[in-house]
mmCIF file of C-alpha atoms in Angstrom:
data_model
loop_
_atom_site.group_PDB
_atom_site.id
_atom_site.type_symbol
_atom_site.label_atom_id
_atom_site.label_comp_id
_atom_site.label_asym_id
_atom_site.label_seq_id
_atom_site.Cartn_x
_atom_site.Cartn_y
_atom_site.Cartn_z
ATOM 1 C CA MET A 1 12.180 -36.301 -16.478
ATOM 2 C CA ASP A 2 10.959 -39.859 -16.112
ATOM 3 C CA GLU A 3 8.020 -39.905 -13.702
ATOM 4 C CA GLY A 4 9.149 -43.293 -12.460
ATOM 5 C CA ALA A 5 12.529 -42.024 -11.258
ATOM 6 C CA LEU A 6 11.062 -40.794 -7.982
ATOM 7 C CA PRO A 7 7.724 -41.355 -6.274
ATOM 8 C CA LEU A 8 5.321 -38.493 -6.951
ATOM 9 C CA ASP A 9 5.045 -37.581 -3.275
ATOM 10 C CA VAL A 10 8.845 -37.216 -3.087
ATOM 11 C CA VAL A 11 8.849 -34.978 -6.180
ATOM 12 C CA HIS A 12 6.010 -33.003 -4.615
ATOM 13 C CA GLU A 13 7.983 -32.440 -1.404
ATOM 14 C CA ILE A 14 11.169 -31.470 -3.263
ATOM 15 C CA LEU A 15 9.328 -28.930 -5.378
ATOM 16 C CA LEU A 16 7.703 -27.389 -2.314
ATOM 17 C CA HIS A 17 11.180 -26.450 -1.061
ATOM 18 C CA LEU A 18 12.062 -24.505 -4.209
ATOM 19 C CA PRO A 19 11.345 -20.782 -4.671
ATOM 20 C CA ALA A 20 8.556 -19.662 -6.980
ATOM 21 C CA LYS A 21 10.736 -18.261 -9.764
ATOM 22 C CA PRO A 22 12.191 -21.612 -10.991
ATOM 23 C CA LEU A 23 8.894 -23.436 -10.401
ATOM 24 C CA CYS A 24 7.150 -21.144 -12.860
ATOM 25 C CA ARG A 25 9.765 -22.173 -15.433
ATOM 26 C CA PHE A 26 9.472 -25.880 -14.552
ATOM 27 C CA ARG A 27 5.892 -25.826 -15.822
ATOM 28 C CA ALA A 28 7.404 -26.072 -19.306
ATOM 29 C CA VAL A 29 9.233 -29.344 -18.508
ATOM 30 C CA CYS A 30 6.289 -31.652 -19.174
ATOM 31 C CA ARG A 31 2.515 -31.863 -18.830
ATOM 32 C CA PRO A 32 2.522 -33.779 -15.486
ATOM 33 C CA TRP A 33 4.709 -31.075 -13.937
ATOM 34 C CA ARG A 34 2.492 -28.326 -15.375
ATOM 35 C CA ARG A 35 -0.584 -30.009 -13.855
ATOM 36 C CA LEU A 36 1.145 -30.368 -10.492
ATOM 37 C CA LEU A 37 2.619 -26.849 -10.364
ATOM 38 C CA SER A 38 -0.701 -25.312 -11.477
ATOM 39 C CA ASP A 39 -2.798 -27.253 -8.983
ATOM 40 C CA PRO A 40 -4.466 -24.824 -6.517
ATOM 41 C CA LEU A 41 -3.690 -27.173 -3.599
ATOM 42 C CA PHE A 42 0.001 -27.243 -4.495
ATOM 43 C CA MET A 43 0.094 -23.461 -4.950
ATOM 44 C CA ALA A 44 -1.573 -22.970 -1.559
ATOM 45 C CA ALA A 45 0.897 -25.363 0.101
ATOM 46 C CA HIS A 46 3.819 -23.586 -1.534
ATOM 47 C CA GLY A 47 2.478 -20.197 -0.450
ATOM 48 C CA ALA A 48 2.257 -21.459 3.142
ATOM 49 C CA ARG A 49 5.825 -22.811 2.919
ATOM 50 C CA HIS A 50 7.153 -19.556 1.396
ATOM 51 C CA PRO A 51 5.093 -16.781 2.997
ATOM 52 C CA GLY A 52 7.429 -14.020 1.872
ATOM 53 C CA PRO A 53 7.910 -11.234 2.559
ATOM 54 C CA HIS A 54 7.526 -9.936 -0.974
ATOM 55 C CA LEU A 55 7.560 -6.360 -2.164
ATOM 56 C CA ILE A 56 6.338 -4.607 -5.259
ATOM 57 C CA ALA A 57 8.157 -1.633 -6.740
ATOM 58 C CA SER A 58 6.939 0.885 -9.307
ATOM 59 C CA TYR A 59 9.246 3.014 -11.405
ATOM 60 C CA ILE A 60 9.530 6.582 -12.617
ATOM 61 C CA CYS A 61 7.833 7.151 -15.945
ATOM 62 C CA ASN A 62 10.520 8.205 -18.455
ATOM 63 C CA THR A 63 11.820 7.187 -21.835
ATOM 64 C CA GLU A 64 14.982 5.613 -20.418
ATOM 65 C CA HIS A 65 13.234 3.013 -18.258
ATOM 66 C CA ASP A 66 10.520 0.795 -19.726
ATOM 67 C CA ILE A 67 9.736 -1.277 -16.601
ATOM 68 C CA LEU A 68 6.391 -0.399 -15.024
ATOM 69 C CA LEU A 69 6.791 -2.479 -11.858
ATOM 70 C CA SER A 70 8.723 -5.365 -10.321
ATOM 71 C CA ILE A 71 7.926 -8.009 -7.729
ATOM 72 C CA VAL A 72 10.959 -8.528 -5.483
ATOM 73 C CA ASP A 73 11.803 -10.327 -2.262
ATOM 74 C CA HIS A 74 13.184 -8.442 0.731
ATOM 75 C CA SER A 75 16.740 -9.351 -0.322
ATOM 76 C CA GLY A 76 16.192 -7.414 -3.537
ATOM 77 C CA GLN A 77 15.986 -10.358 -5.952
ATOM 78 C CA ILE A 78 13.612 -9.546 -8.814
ATOM 79 C CA ILE A 79 11.012 -12.311 -9.257
ATOM 80 C CA LYS A 80 8.925 -10.752 -12.014
ATOM 81 C CA GLN A 81 8.841 -7.551 -14.048
ATOM 82 C CA ILE A 82 6.033 -5.981 -16.056
ATOM 83 C CA ARG A 83 6.990 -3.675 -18.890
ATOM 84 C CA ARG A 84 5.502 -0.263 -19.358
ATOM 85 C CA LYS A 85 3.201 0.489 -22.233
ATOM 86 C CA GLU A 86 3.145 3.955 -23.708
ATOM 87 C CA GLU A 87 2.109 6.752 -21.353
ATOM 88 C CA GLU A 88 1.497 4.517 -18.305
ATOM 89 C CA ARG A 89 2.299 5.168 -14.655
ATOM 90 C CA VAL A 90 1.423 3.597 -11.303
ATOM 91 C CA THR A 91 -0.652 5.755 -8.944
ATOM 92 C CA LEU A 92 -1.067 3.340 -6.013
ATOM 93 C CA MET A 93 -0.071 -0.163 -4.939
ATOM 94 C CA ALA A 94 -1.812 -2.147 -2.219
ATOM 95 C CA SER A 95 -2.064 -5.834 -1.384
ATOM 96 C CA ASP A 96 -2.110 -7.764 -4.670
ATOM 97 C CA LEU A 97 -3.477 -4.986 -6.925
ATOM 98 C CA VAL A 98 -1.869 -2.017 -8.656
ATOM 99 C CA CYS A 99 -3.685 1.091 -9.908
ATOM 100 C CA ILE A 100 -2.399 2.239 -13.303
ATOM 101 C CA THR A 101 -3.334 5.344 -15.259
ATOM 102 C CA THR A 102 -2.831 5.988 -18.955
ATOM 103 C CA LEU A 103 -1.724 9.602 -19.199
ATOM 104 C CA GLN A 104 -2.932 10.040 -22.761
ATOM 105 C CA ASP A 105 -6.635 9.659 -21.923
ATOM 106 C CA ASP A 106 -6.643 9.857 -18.082
ATOM 107 C CA THR A 107 -8.213 6.403 -17.689
ATOM 108 C CA TYR A 108 -7.566 4.140 -14.713
ATOM 109 C CA ARG A 109 -7.495 0.382 -14.281
ATOM 110 C CA LEU A 110 -6.463 -2.087 -11.583
ATOM 111 C CA LEU A 111 -3.993 -4.842 -12.420
ATOM 112 C CA ASN A 112 -3.238 -8.055 -10.554
ATOM 113 C CA PRO A 113 0.447 -8.411 -11.514
ATOM 114 C CA SER A 114 0.504 -12.045 -10.471
ATOM 115 C CA THR A 115 -2.401 -13.334 -12.565
ATOM 116 C CA GLY A 116 -2.542 -10.587 -15.182
ATOM 117 C CA ALA A 117 -6.227 -9.910 -14.396
ATOM 118 C CA VAL A 118 -7.273 -6.370 -15.352
ATOM 119 C CA TYR A 119 -10.235 -4.476 -13.873
ATOM 120 C CA HIS A 120 -11.476 -1.363 -15.666
ATOM 121 C CA MET A 121 -13.345 1.496 -13.989
ATOM 122 C CA LEU A 122 -15.692 3.824 -15.825
ATOM 123 C CA ASP A 123 -14.260 7.303 -16.406
ATOM 124 C CA GLN A 124 -17.441 9.068 -15.384
ATOM 125 C CA LEU A 125 -19.088 10.074 -12.133
ATOM 126 C CA ALA A 126 -21.720 8.061 -10.294
ATOM 127 C CA GLN A 127 -25.189 8.568 -11.769
ATOM 128 C CA GLU A 128 -26.359 10.284 -8.574
ATOM 129 C CA HIS A 129 -23.632 12.903 -9.046
ATOM 130 C CA ILE A 130 -24.347 13.273 -12.770
ATOM 131 C CA ASP A 131 -28.006 13.921 -11.933
ATOM 132 C CA ARG A 132 -26.851 16.856 -9.801
ATOM 133 C CA GLY A 133 -25.167 18.386 -12.836
ATOM 134 C CA LEU A 134 -21.602 17.555 -11.689
ATOM 135 C CA GLU A 135 -18.867 16.747 -14.206
ATOM 136 C CA LEU A 136 -15.723 14.675 -13.716
ATOM 137 C CA ARG A 137 -13.509 17.154 -15.586
ATOM 138 C CA ASP A 138 -14.111 19.736 -12.839
ATOM 139 C CA TYR A 139 -12.273 17.618 -10.258
ATOM 140 C CA SER A 140 -8.606 16.969 -9.632
ATOM 141 C CA GLU A 141 -6.890 13.619 -10.192
ATOM 142 C CA PRO A 142 -8.860 11.034 -8.194
ATOM 143 C CA VAL A 143 -7.454 8.986 -5.325
ATOM 144 C CA HIS A 144 -8.348 5.280 -5.518
ATOM 145 C CA LEU A 145 -8.235 3.151 -2.354
ATOM 146 C CA PHE A 146 -8.970 -0.516 -2.911
ATOM 147 C CA GLY A 147 -9.005 -3.892 -1.226
ATOM 148 C CA LEU A 148 -10.709 -7.249 -0.923
ATOM 149 C CA ALA A 149 -14.079 -6.981 0.832
ATOM 150 C CA ALA A 150 -14.196 -9.739 3.420
ATOM 151 C CA GLY A 151 -17.753 -11.027 3.021
ATOM 152 C CA LYS A 152 -18.121 -11.995 -0.644
ATOM 153 C CA GLY A 153 -14.455 -11.912 -1.605
ATOM 154 C CA GLU A 154 -15.007 -9.049 -4.059
ATOM 155 C CA TYR A 155 -12.554 -6.305 -4.855
ATOM 156 C CA LYS A 156 -13.956 -2.849 -4.150
ATOM 157 C CA VAL A 157 -12.629 0.656 -4.712
ATOM 158 C CA LEU A 158 -13.296 3.869 -2.800
ATOM 159 C CA ARG A 159 -12.709 6.897 -5.035
ATOM 160 C CA MET A 160 -12.107 10.363 -3.591
ATOM 161 C CA LEU A 161 -12.328 13.510 -5.715
ATOM 162 C CA ILE A 162 -11.883 17.160 -4.861
ATOM 163 C CA ARG A 163 -12.791 20.395 -6.659
ATOM 164 C CA PHE A 164 -10.676 23.257 -5.374
ATOM 165 C CA ALA A 165 -12.143 26.711 -4.776
ATOM 166 C CA TRP A 166 -10.207 29.972 -4.426
ATOM 167 C CA ASN A 167 -12.024 30.798 -1.166
ATOM 168 C CA GLY A 168 -11.201 27.457 0.444
ATOM 169 C CA ALA A 169 -14.737 26.058 0.083
ATOM 170 C CA HIS A 170 -13.497 22.920 -1.646
ATOM 171 C CA GLN A 171 -16.021 20.310 -2.773
ATOM 172 C CA TYR A 172 -15.390 16.647 -2.000
ATOM 173 C CA LEU A 173 -16.972 13.635 -3.661
ATOM 174 C CA PHE A 174 -16.797 10.011 -2.543
ATOM 175 C CA GLU A 175 -17.792 7.069 -4.724
ATOM 176 C CA VAL A 176 -17.462 3.294 -4.467
ATOM 177 C CA CYS A 177 -17.559 0.472 -7.023
ATOM 178 C CA THR A 178 -17.324 -3.313 -7.141
ATOM 179 C CA LEU A 179 -14.776 -4.569 -9.638
ATOM 180 C CA ASN A 180 -15.863 -6.832 -12.479
ATOM 181 C CA ARG A 181 -13.498 -8.097 -15.177
ATOM 182 C CA ASN A 182 -16.210 -8.376 -17.829
ATOM 183 C CA ARG A 183 -17.129 -4.691 -17.981
ATOM 184 C CA GLY A 184 -16.211 -1.337 -16.569
ATOM 185 C CA ALA A 185 -17.128 -0.978 -12.906
ATOM 186 C CA ARG A 186 -19.876 1.605 -12.288
ATOM 187 C CA TRP A 187 -19.522 4.110 -9.473
ATOM 188 C CA ARG A 188 -22.039 4.589 -6.660
ATOM 189 C CA ALA A 189 -22.223 7.863 -4.722
ATOM 190 C CA LYS A 190 -21.399 7.787 -0.995
ATOM 191 C CA GLN A 191 -21.741 10.373 1.735
ATOM 192 C CA ALA A 192 -18.644 12.237 2.871
ATOM 193 C CA PRO A 193 -16.926 11.003 6.076
ATOM 194 C CA PRO A 194 -17.927 12.469 9.451
ATOM 195 C CA MET A 195 -14.767 14.624 9.556
ATOM 196 C CA SER A 196 -12.198 16.100 7.189
ATOM 197 C CA SER A 197 -9.408 13.699 6.307
ATOM 198 C CA MET A 198 -5.990 13.828 4.672
ATOM 199 C CA TRP A 199 -5.603 12.630 1.092
ATOM 200 C CA ASP A 200 -1.818 12.591 1.131
ATOM 201 C CA LYS A 201 -0.395 9.099 0.493
ATOM 202 C CA CYS A 202 1.305 9.052 3.906
ATOM 203 C CA ALA A 203 -2.044 9.561 5.652
ATOM 204 C CA ARG A 204 -4.148 6.789 4.111
ATOM 205 C CA VAL A 205 -3.997 3.000 4.083
ATOM 206 C CA VAL A 206 -6.230 -0.036 3.381
ATOM 207 C CA ILE A 207 -6.045 -3.103 5.652
ATOM 208 C CA ASP A 208 -8.298 -6.169 5.405
ATOM 209 C CA GLY A 209 -10.935 -4.356 3.373
ATOM 210 C CA VAL A 210 -11.052 -1.242 5.581
ATOM 211 C CA VAL A 211 -9.867 2.205 4.447
ATOM 212 C CA TYR A 212 -8.190 4.346 7.123
ATOM 213 C CA LEU A 213 -7.762 8.127 6.692
ATOM 214 C CA LEU A 214 -5.938 10.439 9.077
ATOM 215 C CA ASN A 215 -7.837 13.469 10.378
ATOM 216 C CA VAL A 216 -6.552 16.565 8.572
ATOM 217 C CA ASP A 217 -6.530 18.532 11.850
ATOM 218 C CA VAL A 218 -4.291 15.918 13.513
ATOM 219 C CA TYR A 219 -1.940 15.893 10.533
ATOM 220 C CA ASN A 220 -1.645 19.674 10.438
ATOM 221 C CA SER A 221 -1.312 19.940 14.217
ATOM 222 C CA PHE A 222 1.593 17.525 14.453
ATOM 223 C CA ASN A 223 3.369 19.114 11.518
ATOM 224 C CA SER A 224 2.971 22.588 12.995
ATOM 225 C CA GLY A 225 3.605 21.709 16.645
ATOM 226 C CA LEU A 226 0.117 22.656 17.803
ATOM 227 C CA HIS A 227 -1.731 20.767 20.529
ATOM 228 C CA VAL A 228 -4.004 17.853 19.574
ATOM 229 C CA THR A 229 -6.306 15.653 21.630
ATOM 230 C CA GLU A 230 -6.705 11.881 21.523
ATOM 231 C CA LYS A 231 -10.227 12.072 20.070
ATOM 232 C CA ASP A 232 -11.091 11.395 16.426
ATOM 233 C CA TRP A 233 -7.675 10.883 14.884
ATOM 234 C CA ILE A 234 -8.729 8.421 12.194
ATOM 235 C CA VAL A 235 -11.852 7.908 10.094
ATOM 236 C CA SER A 236 -12.437 4.523 8.443
ATOM 237 C CA PHE A 237 -14.592 3.172 5.625
ATOM 238 C CA ASP A 238 -15.666 -0.484 5.429
ATOM 239 C CA LEU A 239 -15.512 -1.682 1.813
ATOM 240 C CA GLU A 240 -17.797 -4.628 2.616
ATOM 241 C CA THR A 241 -20.709 -2.665 4.117
ATOM 242 C CA GLU A 242 -19.836 0.529 2.192
ATOM 243 C CA GLU A 243 -20.365 2.542 5.356
ATOM 244 C CA TRP A 244 -18.194 4.871 7.414
ATOM 245 C CA ARG A 245 -17.188 3.327 10.731
ATOM 246 C CA PRO A 246 -16.842 5.066 14.122
ATOM 247 C CA ASN A 247 -13.853 7.369 14.429
ATOM 248 C CA ILE A 248 -10.735 5.991 16.122
ATOM 249 C CA ARG A 249 -9.088 7.854 18.983
ATOM 250 C CA GLY A 250 -5.365 8.453 19.046
ATOM 251 C CA PRO A 251 -2.932 7.099 21.679
ATOM 252 C CA SER A 252 -3.066 9.219 24.824
ATOM 253 C CA SER A 253 0.439 8.185 25.933
ATOM 254 C CA LEU A 254 1.801 9.460 22.634
ATOM 255 C CA LEU A 255 0.408 12.879 23.486
ATOM 256 C CA VAL A 256 2.196 12.830 26.851
ATOM 257 C CA GLY A 257 5.448 12.013 25.085
ATOM 258 C CA ALA A 258 4.819 14.730 22.507
ATOM 259 C CA ALA A 259 4.358 17.309 25.235
ATOM 260 C CA ALA A 260 7.644 16.226 26.836
ATOM 261 C CA VAL A 261 9.497 16.530 23.526
ATOM 262 C CA ASP A 262 8.009 19.984 22.949
ATOM 263 C CA MET A 263 9.176 21.135 26.375
ATOM 264 C CA LEU A 264 12.687 19.739 25.832
ATOM 265 C CA GLU A 265 12.984 21.419 22.450
ATOM 266 C CA ARG A 266 11.882 24.753 23.872
ATOM 267 C CA LEU A 267 14.491 24.457 26.649
ATOM 268 C CA ASN A 268 17.132 23.816 23.998
ATOM 269 C CA GLY A 269 15.939 26.834 22.060
ATOM 270 C CA ARG A 270 14.992 25.016 18.877
ATOM 271 C CA ALA A 271 11.837 23.853 17.164
ATOM 272 C CA GLY A 272 11.995 20.189 16.304
ATOM 273 C CA SER A 273 10.822 18.814 12.980
ATOM 274 C CA ARG A 274 8.026 16.273 13.145
ATOM 275 C CA HIS A 275 5.883 14.148 10.885
ATOM 276 C CA ILE A 276 2.944 11.760 11.308
ATOM 277 C CA ALA A 277 1.793 9.016 8.947
ATOM 278 C CA LEU A 278 -0.317 5.866 8.728
ATOM 279 C CA THR A 279 1.013 2.550 7.476
ATOM 280 C CA ASN A 280 0.292 -1.162 7.380
ATOM 281 C CA LEU A 281 2.897 -3.280 9.147
ATOM 282 C CA ASN A 282 2.249 -7.009 9.002
ATOM 283 C CA GLY A 283 -1.511 -6.487 8.808
ATOM 284 C CA SER A 284 -1.717 -3.960 11.666
ATOM 285 C CA LEU A 285 -2.689 -0.305 11.464
ATOM 286 C CA VAL A 286 0.313 1.699 12.643
ATOM 287 C CA ILE A 287 0.840 5.378 13.408
ATOM 288 C CA VAL A 288 4.381 6.405 12.495
ATOM 289 C CA LEU A 289 5.487 9.518 14.352
ATOM 290 C CA ALA A 290 8.907 11.080 13.718
ATOM 291 C CA TRP A 291 10.501 13.511 16.142
ATOM 292 C CA SER A 292 13.839 14.945 15.036
ATOM 293 C CA SER A 293 15.954 11.784 14.608
ATOM 294 C CA CYS A 294 13.545 9.355 16.334
ATOM 295 C CA MET A 295 10.717 7.459 14.624
ATOM 296 C CA ASP A 296 8.107 5.788 16.861
ATOM 297 C CA MET A 297 5.673 3.140 15.647
ATOM 298 C CA TRP A 298 2.346 2.764 17.478
ATOM 299 C CA PHE A 299 0.268 -0.344 16.718
ATOM 300 C CA LEU A 300 -3.527 -0.294 17.040
ATOM 301 C CA MET A 301 -4.587 -3.088 19.413
ATOM 302 C CA ASP A 302 -8.290 -2.208 19.907
ATOM 303 C CA SER A 303 -10.081 0.245 17.599
ATOM 304 C CA GLU A 304 -13.196 0.564 19.775
ATOM 305 C CA GLU A 305 -11.193 1.458 22.859
ATOM 306 C CA GLY A 306 -8.569 3.453 20.965
ATOM 307 C CA LEU A 307 -5.837 1.272 22.460
ATOM 308 C CA TRP A 308 -2.391 1.769 20.910
ATOM 309 C CA VAL A 309 0.967 0.269 21.898
ATOM 310 C CA LYS A 310 4.371 1.671 20.940
ATOM 311 C CA GLN A 311 6.292 -1.391 19.803
ATOM 312 C CA TYR A 312 9.278 0.176 18.038
ATOM 313 C CA SER A 313 11.344 3.318 18.279
ATOM 314 C CA MET A 314 13.768 3.715 15.374
ATOM 315 C CA GLN A 315 16.774 6.011 15.648
ATOM 316 C CA VAL A 316 17.014 7.699 12.251
ATOM 317 C CA ALA A 317 20.416 9.009 11.217
ATOM 318 C CA PRO A 318 20.585 12.807 11.005
ATOM 319 C CA TYR A 319 21.338 12.710 7.265
ATOM 320 C CA LYS A 320 18.046 10.916 6.601
ATOM 321 C CA ASN A 321 14.916 13.020 6.156
ATOM 322 C CA HIS A 322 12.399 11.107 8.297
ATOM 323 C CA ARG A 323 9.595 12.024 5.885
ATOM 324 C CA LEU A 324 11.399 9.878 3.311
ATOM 325 C CA VAL A 325 11.952 6.828 5.567
ATOM 326 C CA ARG A 326 9.025 4.419 5.117
ATOM 327 C CA PRO A 327 8.814 1.252 7.274
ATOM 328 C CA LEU A 328 7.443 -1.583 5.109
ATOM 329 C CA LEU A 329 7.474 -4.696 7.219
ATOM 330 C CA VAL A 330 8.661 -6.314 10.445
ATOM 331 C CA LEU A 331 10.645 -9.526 9.983
ATOM 332 C CA ASP A 332 10.260 -12.544 12.286
ATOM 333 C CA ASP A 333 13.421 -11.604 14.193
ATOM 334 C CA GLY A 334 12.167 -8.055 14.880
ATOM 335 C CA ARG A 335 14.216 -6.282 12.217
ATOM 336 C CA ILE A 336 12.370 -3.753 10.065
ATOM 337 C CA VAL A 337 12.542 -3.398 6.287
ATOM 338 C CA VAL A 338 12.462 0.280 5.327
ATOM 339 C CA HIS A 339 12.428 2.176 2.041
ATOM 340 C CA ILE A 340 14.561 5.329 1.824
ATOM 341 C CA THR A 341 12.567 6.946 -0.948
ATOM 342 C CA ASN A 342 14.918 9.735 -2.018
ATOM 343 C CA MET A 343 17.864 7.301 -2.253
ATOM 344 C CA ARG A 344 15.847 4.544 -4.019
ATOM 345 C CA LEU A 345 17.225 2.252 -1.338
ATOM 346 C CA LEU A 346 15.925 -0.712 0.659
ATOM 347 C CA GLN A 347 17.492 -1.079 4.103
ATOM 348 C CA ILE A 348 16.950 -3.319 7.133
ATOM 349 C CA TYR A 349 16.941 -1.663 10.529
ATOM 350 C CA ASP A 350 18.013 -3.738 13.545
ATOM 351 C CA PRO A 351 16.543 -2.236 16.756
ATOM 352 C CA ARG A 352 18.997 -4.245 18.892
ATOM 353 C CA SER A 353 22.088 -2.647 17.372
ATOM 354 C CA ASN A 354 20.357 0.503 16.104
ATOM 355 C CA ASN A 355 22.007 -0.030 12.699
ATOM 356 C CA PHE A 356 20.771 0.212 9.120
ATOM 357 C CA THR A 357 22.041 -2.370 6.607
ATOM 358 C CA ASP A 358 21.749 -1.775 2.871
ATOM 359 C CA VAL A 359 19.776 -4.436 0.986
ATOM 360 C CA VAL A 360 19.489 -3.210 -2.578
ATOM 361 C CA ARG A 361 19.338 0.036 -4.512
ATOM 362 C CA LEU A 362 16.400 0.052 -6.924
ATOM 363 C CA SER A 363 17.369 2.517 -9.632
ATOM 364 C CA HIS A 364 14.526 4.561 -11.125
ATOM 365 C CA CYS A 365 12.229 3.238 -8.358
ATOM 366 C CA TRP A 366 9.389 5.570 -7.396
ATOM 367 C CA GLU A 367 7.488 3.644 -4.714
ATOM 368 C CA VAL A 368 7.682 0.341 -2.835
ATOM 369 C CA SER A 369 4.812 -1.496 -1.140
ATOM 370 C CA MET A 370 4.049 -4.905 0.328
ATOM 371 C CA TYR A 371 2.793 -7.602 -2.040
ATOM 372 C CA THR A 372 0.541 -10.423 -0.793
ATOM 373 C CA GLY A 373 -0.237 -12.337 -4.006
ATOM 374 C CA ASN A 374 0.688 -16.006 -4.486
ATOM 375 C CA LEU A 375 3.848 -16.056 -6.594
ATOM 376 C CA LEU A 376 2.989 -19.371 -8.258
ATOM 377 C CA THR A 377 0.130 -17.665 -10.052
ATOM 378 C CA LEU A 378 2.713 -15.667 -12.024
ATOM 379 C CA ASP A 379 1.883 -15.957 -15.701
ATOM 380 C CA GLY A 380 5.444 -15.693 -16.963
ATOM 381 C CA HIS A 381 8.595 -14.064 -15.604
ATOM 382 C CA ASN A 382 8.504 -10.891 -17.702
ATOM 383 C CA GLN A 383 5.607 -9.274 -19.524
#
């Protein structure tokens, strides 16, 4: 293209209107376009013009499907795919990083699928734990929770390990590390949280550099129908300060509603199914509570005061198992993108009409999460 055909500012404005996928290809047109489309200011402006939403999907590890993960938009269009290497699987996705394990040697690394940056973590315990005579092989598969620490802009990881005991006296270890691309990140021992917490994927989430874990007693109480109080529902760990924060109380009005549902179910002579989970919706910590065919979403407004507001109540069709319905994001018009995990299906729920609309079926898909990376940093469409 002749640079003189259009003023550069006009070309700049036209390109800002285009989606990221063709712009990544346009970098091959000529050097001036590559400079423009790789300029951090242009990429930031494009990211502001096209804020998403974008999703990231991981796939089941089998010989018939060699795609490790895909970046897609909420309409289901695939923007980028990364191919699986031998014996790889995704263990967790959050923000703009993906945790990948190599099954052959049980090593873990974090990948930025947009830039291709890889962060390795040492496959040994923190020195403080080694000095106590502990060994990594004695613990189950670790849980890695990671995010961008706000202060210095560093990625940090909280690792949780458990050694099971036949008498129930399980041993828990917590370690943290700061990621560094040049060498394997070393682990530092941390104290256990002030209360027992759930390690299940539905009961943990990282938002803005803070790890949130649901109290195991709350989780078990809601799943068994027992009474719970509003105190100490959630424990949180600040990746920046590397300290546990004060516990967060649960929503008292939710408990009143729970008691009413319990009474109604007893009058009808049946025990209702229920499920509680934590999630990140549009940057807010949300408690998702499912009662029979209803799924309520409570947003945390003030952590110090334990103030929660129920903003959505989704009517889930009877044929859907509410444990398998995961809300991913709230669109600008109030509709909610959800992942029906057992059906490998993305749907959009409209609270005004109480209807689900199919978006796309992602065959072989194992998990879907939100993706916040800048799409113009993509280093090629497929890897």
